[in-house]
Coordinates of C-alpha atoms in Angstrom, one line a residue:
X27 CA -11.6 3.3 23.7
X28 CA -8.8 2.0 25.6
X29 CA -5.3 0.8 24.0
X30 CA -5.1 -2.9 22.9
X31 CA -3.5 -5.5 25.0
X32 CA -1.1 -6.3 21.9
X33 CA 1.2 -2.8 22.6
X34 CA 3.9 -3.2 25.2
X35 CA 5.7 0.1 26.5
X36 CA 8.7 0.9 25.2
X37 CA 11.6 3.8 25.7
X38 CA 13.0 5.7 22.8
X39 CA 16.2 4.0 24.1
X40 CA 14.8 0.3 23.5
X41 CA 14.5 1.5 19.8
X42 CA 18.0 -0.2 17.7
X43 CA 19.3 2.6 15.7
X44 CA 16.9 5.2 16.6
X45 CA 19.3 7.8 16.9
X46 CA 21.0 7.1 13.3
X47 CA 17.7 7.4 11.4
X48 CA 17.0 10.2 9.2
X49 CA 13.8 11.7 11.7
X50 CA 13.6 14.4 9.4
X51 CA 12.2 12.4 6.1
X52 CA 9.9 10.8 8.2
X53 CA 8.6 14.3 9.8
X54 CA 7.7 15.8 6.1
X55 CA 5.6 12.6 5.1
X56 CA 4.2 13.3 9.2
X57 CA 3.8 16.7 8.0
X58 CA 1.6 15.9 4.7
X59 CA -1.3 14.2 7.3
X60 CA -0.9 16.9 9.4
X61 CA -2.6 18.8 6.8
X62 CA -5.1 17.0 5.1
X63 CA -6.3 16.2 8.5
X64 CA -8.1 19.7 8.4
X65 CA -10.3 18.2 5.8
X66 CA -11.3 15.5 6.7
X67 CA -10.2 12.9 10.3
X68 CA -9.0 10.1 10.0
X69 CA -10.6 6.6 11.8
X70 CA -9.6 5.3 14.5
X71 CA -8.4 1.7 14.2
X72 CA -9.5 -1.0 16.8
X73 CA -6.4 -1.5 18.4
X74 CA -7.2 2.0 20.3
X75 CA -5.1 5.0 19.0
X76 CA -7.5 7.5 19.2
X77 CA -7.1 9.6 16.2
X78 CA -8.3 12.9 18.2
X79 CA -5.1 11.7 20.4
X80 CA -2.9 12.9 17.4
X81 CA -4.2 16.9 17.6
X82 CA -1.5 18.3 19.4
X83 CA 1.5 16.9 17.0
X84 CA -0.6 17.5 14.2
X85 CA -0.9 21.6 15.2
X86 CA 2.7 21.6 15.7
X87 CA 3.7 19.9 12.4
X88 CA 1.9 22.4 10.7
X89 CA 3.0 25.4 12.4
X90 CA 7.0 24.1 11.8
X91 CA 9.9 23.3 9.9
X92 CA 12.6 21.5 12.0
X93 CA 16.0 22.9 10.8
X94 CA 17.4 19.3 10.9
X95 CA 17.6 15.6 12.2
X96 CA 18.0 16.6 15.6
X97 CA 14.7 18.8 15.5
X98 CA 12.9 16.2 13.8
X99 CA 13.6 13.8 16.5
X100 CA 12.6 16.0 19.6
X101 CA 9.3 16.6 18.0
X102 CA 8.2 12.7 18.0
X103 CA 10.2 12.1 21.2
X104 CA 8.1 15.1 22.9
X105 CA 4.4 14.1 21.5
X106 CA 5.0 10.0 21.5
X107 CA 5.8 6.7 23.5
X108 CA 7.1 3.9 21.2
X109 CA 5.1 0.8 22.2
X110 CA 5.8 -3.0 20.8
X111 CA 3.0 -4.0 18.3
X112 CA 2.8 -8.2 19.0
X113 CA 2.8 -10.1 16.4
X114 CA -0.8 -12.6 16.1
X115 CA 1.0 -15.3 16.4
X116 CA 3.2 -14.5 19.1
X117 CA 6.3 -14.2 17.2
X118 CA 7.8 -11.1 14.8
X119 CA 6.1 -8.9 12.5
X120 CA 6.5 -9.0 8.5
X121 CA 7.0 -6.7 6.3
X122 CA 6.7 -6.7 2.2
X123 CA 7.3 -4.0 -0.3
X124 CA 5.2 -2.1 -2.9
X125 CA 6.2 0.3 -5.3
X126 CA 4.7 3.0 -8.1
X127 CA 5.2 1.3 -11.7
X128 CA 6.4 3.7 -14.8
X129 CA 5.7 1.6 -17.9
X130 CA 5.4 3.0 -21.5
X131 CA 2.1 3.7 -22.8
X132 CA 0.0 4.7 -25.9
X133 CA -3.4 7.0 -25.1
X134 CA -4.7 4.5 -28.1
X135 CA -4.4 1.0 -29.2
X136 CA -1.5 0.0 -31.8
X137 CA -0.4 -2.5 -33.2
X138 CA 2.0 -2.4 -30.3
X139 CA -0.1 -1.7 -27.6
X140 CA -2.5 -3.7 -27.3
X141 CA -3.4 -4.0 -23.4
X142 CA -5.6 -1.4 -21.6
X143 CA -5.9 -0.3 -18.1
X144 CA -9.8 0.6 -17.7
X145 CA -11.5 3.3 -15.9
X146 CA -14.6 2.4 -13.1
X147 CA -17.5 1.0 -15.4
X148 CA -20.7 2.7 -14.7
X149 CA -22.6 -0.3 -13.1
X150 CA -19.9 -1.5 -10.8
X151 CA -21.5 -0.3 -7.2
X152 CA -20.6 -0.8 -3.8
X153 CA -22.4 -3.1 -1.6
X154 CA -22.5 -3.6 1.7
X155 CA -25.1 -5.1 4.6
X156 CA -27.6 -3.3 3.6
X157 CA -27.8 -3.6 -0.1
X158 CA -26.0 -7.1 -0.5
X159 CA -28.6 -9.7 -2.5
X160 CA -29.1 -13.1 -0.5
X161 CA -26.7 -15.2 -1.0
X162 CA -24.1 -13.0 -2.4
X163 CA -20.3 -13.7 -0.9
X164 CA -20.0 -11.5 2.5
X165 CA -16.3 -10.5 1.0
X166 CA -17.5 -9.1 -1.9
X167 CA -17.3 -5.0 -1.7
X168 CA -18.1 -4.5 -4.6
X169 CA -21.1 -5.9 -7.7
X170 CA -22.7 -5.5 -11.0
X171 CA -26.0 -3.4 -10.5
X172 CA -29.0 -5.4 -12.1
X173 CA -32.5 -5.0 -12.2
X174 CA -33.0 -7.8 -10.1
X175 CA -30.1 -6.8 -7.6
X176 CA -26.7 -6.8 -6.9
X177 CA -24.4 -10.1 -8.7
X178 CA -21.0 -10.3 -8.5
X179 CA -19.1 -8.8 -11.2
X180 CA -17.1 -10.0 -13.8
X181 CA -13.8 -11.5 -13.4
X182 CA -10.6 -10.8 -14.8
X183 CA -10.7 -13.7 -17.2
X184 CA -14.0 -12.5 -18.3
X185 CA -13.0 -8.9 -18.2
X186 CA -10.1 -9.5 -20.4
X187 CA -11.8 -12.2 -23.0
X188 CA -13.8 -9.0 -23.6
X189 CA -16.4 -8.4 -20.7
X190 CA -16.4 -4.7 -21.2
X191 CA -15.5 -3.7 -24.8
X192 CA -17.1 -1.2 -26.2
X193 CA -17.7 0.5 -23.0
X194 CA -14.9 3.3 -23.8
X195 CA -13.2 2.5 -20.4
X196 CA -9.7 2.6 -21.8
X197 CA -7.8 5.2 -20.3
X198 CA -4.6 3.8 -21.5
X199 CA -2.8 0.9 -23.8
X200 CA 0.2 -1.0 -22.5
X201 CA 2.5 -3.5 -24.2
X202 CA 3.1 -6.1 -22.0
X203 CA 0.4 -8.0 -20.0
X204 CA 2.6 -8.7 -17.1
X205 CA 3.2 -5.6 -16.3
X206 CA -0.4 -4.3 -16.5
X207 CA -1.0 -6.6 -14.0
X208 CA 1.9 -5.5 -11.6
X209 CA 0.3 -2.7 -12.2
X210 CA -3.0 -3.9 -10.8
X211 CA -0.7 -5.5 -7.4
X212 CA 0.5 -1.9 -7.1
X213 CA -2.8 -0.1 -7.4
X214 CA -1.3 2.5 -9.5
X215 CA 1.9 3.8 -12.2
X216 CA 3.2 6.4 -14.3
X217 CA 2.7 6.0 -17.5
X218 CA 5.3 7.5 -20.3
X219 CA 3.2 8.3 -23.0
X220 CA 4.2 8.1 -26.5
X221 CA 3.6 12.1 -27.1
X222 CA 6.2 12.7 -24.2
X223 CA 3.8 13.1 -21.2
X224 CA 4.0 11.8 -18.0
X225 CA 0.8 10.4 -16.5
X226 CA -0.4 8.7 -13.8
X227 CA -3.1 6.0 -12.9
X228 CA -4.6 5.3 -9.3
X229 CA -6.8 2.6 -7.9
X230 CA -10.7 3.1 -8.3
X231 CA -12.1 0.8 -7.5
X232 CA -12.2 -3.1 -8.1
X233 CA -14.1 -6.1 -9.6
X234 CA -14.4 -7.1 -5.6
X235 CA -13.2 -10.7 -6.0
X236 CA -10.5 -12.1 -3.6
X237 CA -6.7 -11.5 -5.0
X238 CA -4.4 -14.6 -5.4
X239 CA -0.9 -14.2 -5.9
X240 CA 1.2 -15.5 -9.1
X241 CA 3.5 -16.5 -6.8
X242 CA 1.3 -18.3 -4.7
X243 CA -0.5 -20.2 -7.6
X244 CA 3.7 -21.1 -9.1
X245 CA 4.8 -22.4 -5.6
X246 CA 1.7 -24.7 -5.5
X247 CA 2.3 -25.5 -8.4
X248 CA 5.5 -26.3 -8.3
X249 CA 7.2 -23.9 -10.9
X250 CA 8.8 -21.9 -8.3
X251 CA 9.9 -23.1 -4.7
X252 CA 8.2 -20.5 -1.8
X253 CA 11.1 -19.1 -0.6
X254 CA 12.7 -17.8 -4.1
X255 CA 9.2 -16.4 -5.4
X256 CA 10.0 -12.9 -5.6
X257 CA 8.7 -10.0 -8.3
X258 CA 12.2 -10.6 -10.3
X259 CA 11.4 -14.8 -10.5
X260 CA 7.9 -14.3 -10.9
X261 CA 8.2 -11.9 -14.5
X262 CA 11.5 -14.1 -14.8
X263 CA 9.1 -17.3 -15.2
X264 CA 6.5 -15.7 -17.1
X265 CA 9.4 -14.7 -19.8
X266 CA 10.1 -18.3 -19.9
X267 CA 6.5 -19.4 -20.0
X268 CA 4.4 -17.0 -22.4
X269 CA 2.1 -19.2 -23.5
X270 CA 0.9 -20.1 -19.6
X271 CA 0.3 -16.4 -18.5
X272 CA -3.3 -16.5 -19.0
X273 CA -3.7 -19.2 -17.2
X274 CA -1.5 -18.3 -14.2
X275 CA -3.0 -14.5 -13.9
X276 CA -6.4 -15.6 -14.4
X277 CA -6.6 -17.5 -11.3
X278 CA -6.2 -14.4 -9.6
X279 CA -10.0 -13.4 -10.2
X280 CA -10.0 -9.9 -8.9
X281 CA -9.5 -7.1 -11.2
X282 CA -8.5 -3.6 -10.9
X283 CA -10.4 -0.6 -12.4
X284 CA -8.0 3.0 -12.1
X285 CA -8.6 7.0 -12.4
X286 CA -6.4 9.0 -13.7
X287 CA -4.4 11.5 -11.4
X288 CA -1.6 14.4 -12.0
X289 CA 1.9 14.2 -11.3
X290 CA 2.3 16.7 -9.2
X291 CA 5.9 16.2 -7.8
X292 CA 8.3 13.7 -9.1
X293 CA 9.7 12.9 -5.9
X294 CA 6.6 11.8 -4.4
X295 CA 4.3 8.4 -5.1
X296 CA 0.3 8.7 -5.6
X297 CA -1.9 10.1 -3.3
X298 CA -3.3 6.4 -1.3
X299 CA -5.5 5.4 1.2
X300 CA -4.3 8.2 3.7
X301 CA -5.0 11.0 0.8
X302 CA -2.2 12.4 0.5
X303 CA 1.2 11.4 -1.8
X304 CA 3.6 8.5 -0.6
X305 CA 6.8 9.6 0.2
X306 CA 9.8 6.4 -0.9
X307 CA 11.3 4.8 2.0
X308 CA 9.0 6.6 4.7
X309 CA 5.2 5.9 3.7
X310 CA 4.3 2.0 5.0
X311 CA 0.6 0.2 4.0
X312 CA -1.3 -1.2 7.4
X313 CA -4.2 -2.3 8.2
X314 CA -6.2 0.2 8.5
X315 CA -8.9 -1.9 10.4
X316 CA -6.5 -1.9 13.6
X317 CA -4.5 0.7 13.2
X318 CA -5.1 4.9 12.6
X319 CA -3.6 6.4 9.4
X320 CA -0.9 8.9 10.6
X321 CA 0.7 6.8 13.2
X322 CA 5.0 6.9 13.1
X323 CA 5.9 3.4 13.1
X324 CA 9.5 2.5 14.3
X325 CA 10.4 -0.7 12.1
X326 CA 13.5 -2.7 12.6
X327 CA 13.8 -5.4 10.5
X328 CA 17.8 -6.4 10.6
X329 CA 17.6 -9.0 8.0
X330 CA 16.4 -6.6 5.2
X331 CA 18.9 -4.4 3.2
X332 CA 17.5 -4.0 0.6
X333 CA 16.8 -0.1 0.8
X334 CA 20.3 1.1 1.5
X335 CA 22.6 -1.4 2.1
X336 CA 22.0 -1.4 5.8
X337 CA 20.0 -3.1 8.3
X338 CA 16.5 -1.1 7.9
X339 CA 15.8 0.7 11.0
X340 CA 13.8 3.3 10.1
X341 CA 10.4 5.7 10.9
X342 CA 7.7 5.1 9.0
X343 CA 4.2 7.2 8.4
X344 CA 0.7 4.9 8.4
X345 CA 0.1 6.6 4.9
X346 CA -1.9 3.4 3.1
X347 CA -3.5 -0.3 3.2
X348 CA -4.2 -3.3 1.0
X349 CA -6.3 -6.3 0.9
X350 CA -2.9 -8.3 1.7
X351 CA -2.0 -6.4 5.1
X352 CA -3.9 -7.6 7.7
X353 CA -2.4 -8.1 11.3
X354 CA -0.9 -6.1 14.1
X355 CA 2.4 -6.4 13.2
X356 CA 2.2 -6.4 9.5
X357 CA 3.0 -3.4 6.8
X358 CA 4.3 -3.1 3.3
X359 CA 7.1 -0.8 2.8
X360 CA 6.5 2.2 -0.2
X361 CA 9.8 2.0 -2.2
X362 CA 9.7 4.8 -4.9
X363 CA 8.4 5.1 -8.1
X364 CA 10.0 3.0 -11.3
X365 CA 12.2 0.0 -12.2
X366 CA 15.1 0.9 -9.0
X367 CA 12.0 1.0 -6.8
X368 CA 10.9 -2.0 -8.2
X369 CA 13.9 -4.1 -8.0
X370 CA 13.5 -2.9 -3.9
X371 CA 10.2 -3.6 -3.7
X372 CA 10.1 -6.9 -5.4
X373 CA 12.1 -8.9 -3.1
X374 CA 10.9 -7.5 0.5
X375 CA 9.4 -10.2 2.6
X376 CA 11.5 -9.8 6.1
X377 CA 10.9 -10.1 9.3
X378 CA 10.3 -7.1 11.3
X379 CA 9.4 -5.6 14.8
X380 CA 6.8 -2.9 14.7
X381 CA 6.9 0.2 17.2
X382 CA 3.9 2.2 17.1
X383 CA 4.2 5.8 18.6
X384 CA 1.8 6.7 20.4
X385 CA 0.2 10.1 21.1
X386 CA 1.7 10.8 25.2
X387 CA -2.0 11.5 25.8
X388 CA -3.0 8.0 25.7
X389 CA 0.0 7.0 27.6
X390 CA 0.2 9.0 31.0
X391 CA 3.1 7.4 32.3
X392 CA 5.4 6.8 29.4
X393 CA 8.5 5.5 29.4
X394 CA 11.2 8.3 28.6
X395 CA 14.6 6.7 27.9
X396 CA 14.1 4.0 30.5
X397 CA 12.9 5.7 33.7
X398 CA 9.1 7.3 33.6
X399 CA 7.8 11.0 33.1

């Protein structure tokens, strides 16, 4: 497979602020794929970067431990080319934010908390071309098993007027119905149980049916112009509105079953797509169809400032994906875990240029600092 016409060769010199960033971060989330690599590869996306390309970084990421920045630097500089990711439409990339919520919950229902987050129900099954019945949306993923064959399953209005009660698929109870469905946009939270624990749900699997956003369904509406619909205006609206939430949330059909997982280090997110944990401000969601999990991504995107203050300029790890990424030049941001992650995460929607480094194998003549190898 031969790289895709939409990468333009770069020098590590072209890159804005690539010798400010922090190479080091971005080498211990590099360093987490590295290793889980040994179980199992990952694909290679259509846009060409061989995964099998990545072998000779990977070896060396696991056999090291750069003392500092300047380390951490030489090692990408020495097993990558940055190339230019084009946008589809000819013009810059875009990036968006996610984060990992930590809400309170109860392990049963109260008087207080009253909404659940539900484990995968036993005859939700995964369809594809070869089990899919006639007529059945080509979208769908996912169905209801039935003697006669696959259906689509249940929506979330139907799930939460009571679709699956008495199925014992609560794995948790939350307060607030807003934020169980952040929770669903995220894919997965801590929860601070009422006994003191600290747990943590992941994304299963889901009711299969295409996701519409709140804020899409308020700007249409007219409730909230485009441009100010963030997370923040969003919950601020709903606050304002309680007796409308149903009605707003439900025409986002899909629904989101979860697992539940350990916390195994504070510092780090849930393990995602990639299998292993998201590291805050260095792990970025991509589509995974074009490109390969484990790719560094140089992202400059001068308008956003969100993260520190500064223009973000930063190296990024191909560590997850989502329904809503889709595109070359398109990637959602990991911010951290709780509400200052949130408040981050929430009101990302910048434009960006995307650098993809690529394995020096695949690039025999790369660019080094403006003249070639």
């Amino acid at each position: 497979m031969s790289l895709s016409p939409a990468f333009s060769e770069k020098s590590f010199g072209d890159l804005p602020g690539w010798g400010d960033d922090d190479h080091l971060a971005a080498f211990a989330a590099f360093k987490r794929s590295a290793f889980h690599v040994l179980t199992k590869p990952y694909r290679t996306g259509s846009l060409g970067i061989d995964f099998n390309a990545f072998a000779g970084a990977y070896a060396e990421a696991r056999s090291v431990s750069p003392a500092n920045r300047s380390e951490a630097r030489s090692f990408f500089e020495r097993h990558f080319v940055p190339e230019l990711v084009g946008a589809e439409n000819g013009g810059a990339g875009l990036v968006t934010g996610f984060y990992e919520p930590e809400v309170e919950a109860s392990p049963v229902r109260t008087e207080r908390f009253t909404v659940p987050l539900l484990s995968r129900p036993a005859d939700l099954i995964d369809v594809d071309e070869e089990n899919r019945s006639a007529g059945m949306d080509s979208y769908l993923a996912f169905a209801r098993d039935m003697p006669a064959g696959p259906v689509e399953y249940f929506d979330r209005a139907e799930i939460e007027r009571g679709a699956l009660s008495g199925r014992n698929l609560e794995i948790a109870w939350l307060a607030d119905k807003v934020d169980a469905f952040f929770i669903h946009v995220q894919g997965a939270a801590r929860l601070r149980m009422a006994d003191g624990r600290l747990c943590r749900v992941t994304y299963a699997a889901k009711s299969g049916q295409r996701f519409t956003g709140p804020g899409k369904t308020l700007s249409e509406l007219g409730e909230i112009p485009l441009e100010k619909v963030t997370m923040q205006s969003i919950r601020a609206w709903f606050k304002a509105h309680p007796e409308r939430i149903d009605e707003i949330l439900w025409q986002n059909r899909s629904y989101i079953f979860f697992r539940e997982a350990p916390v195994e280090d504070a510092a780090l997110g849930p393990i995602a797509a990639a299998k292993v944990p998201l590291t805050p401000g260095r792990s970025v969601a991509v589509d995974r169809l074009l490109h390969t999990f484990g790719t560094p991504f140089y992202i400059v995107a001068p308008t956003l400032t969100a993260f520190d203050g500064n223009p973000f300029r930063r190296l990024m790890i191909a560590q997850d994906t989502g329904s809503a990424i889709t595109g070359p030049a398109r990637g959602d941001l990991f911010a951290g875990s709780g509400d200052d992650a949130g408040e981050i995460a929430g009101v990302v929607r910048n434009a960006a240029d995307f650098h993809a480094l690529i394995p020096r194998g695949l690039v025999p003549h790369g660019l080094v600092d403006g003249g070639r190898r």
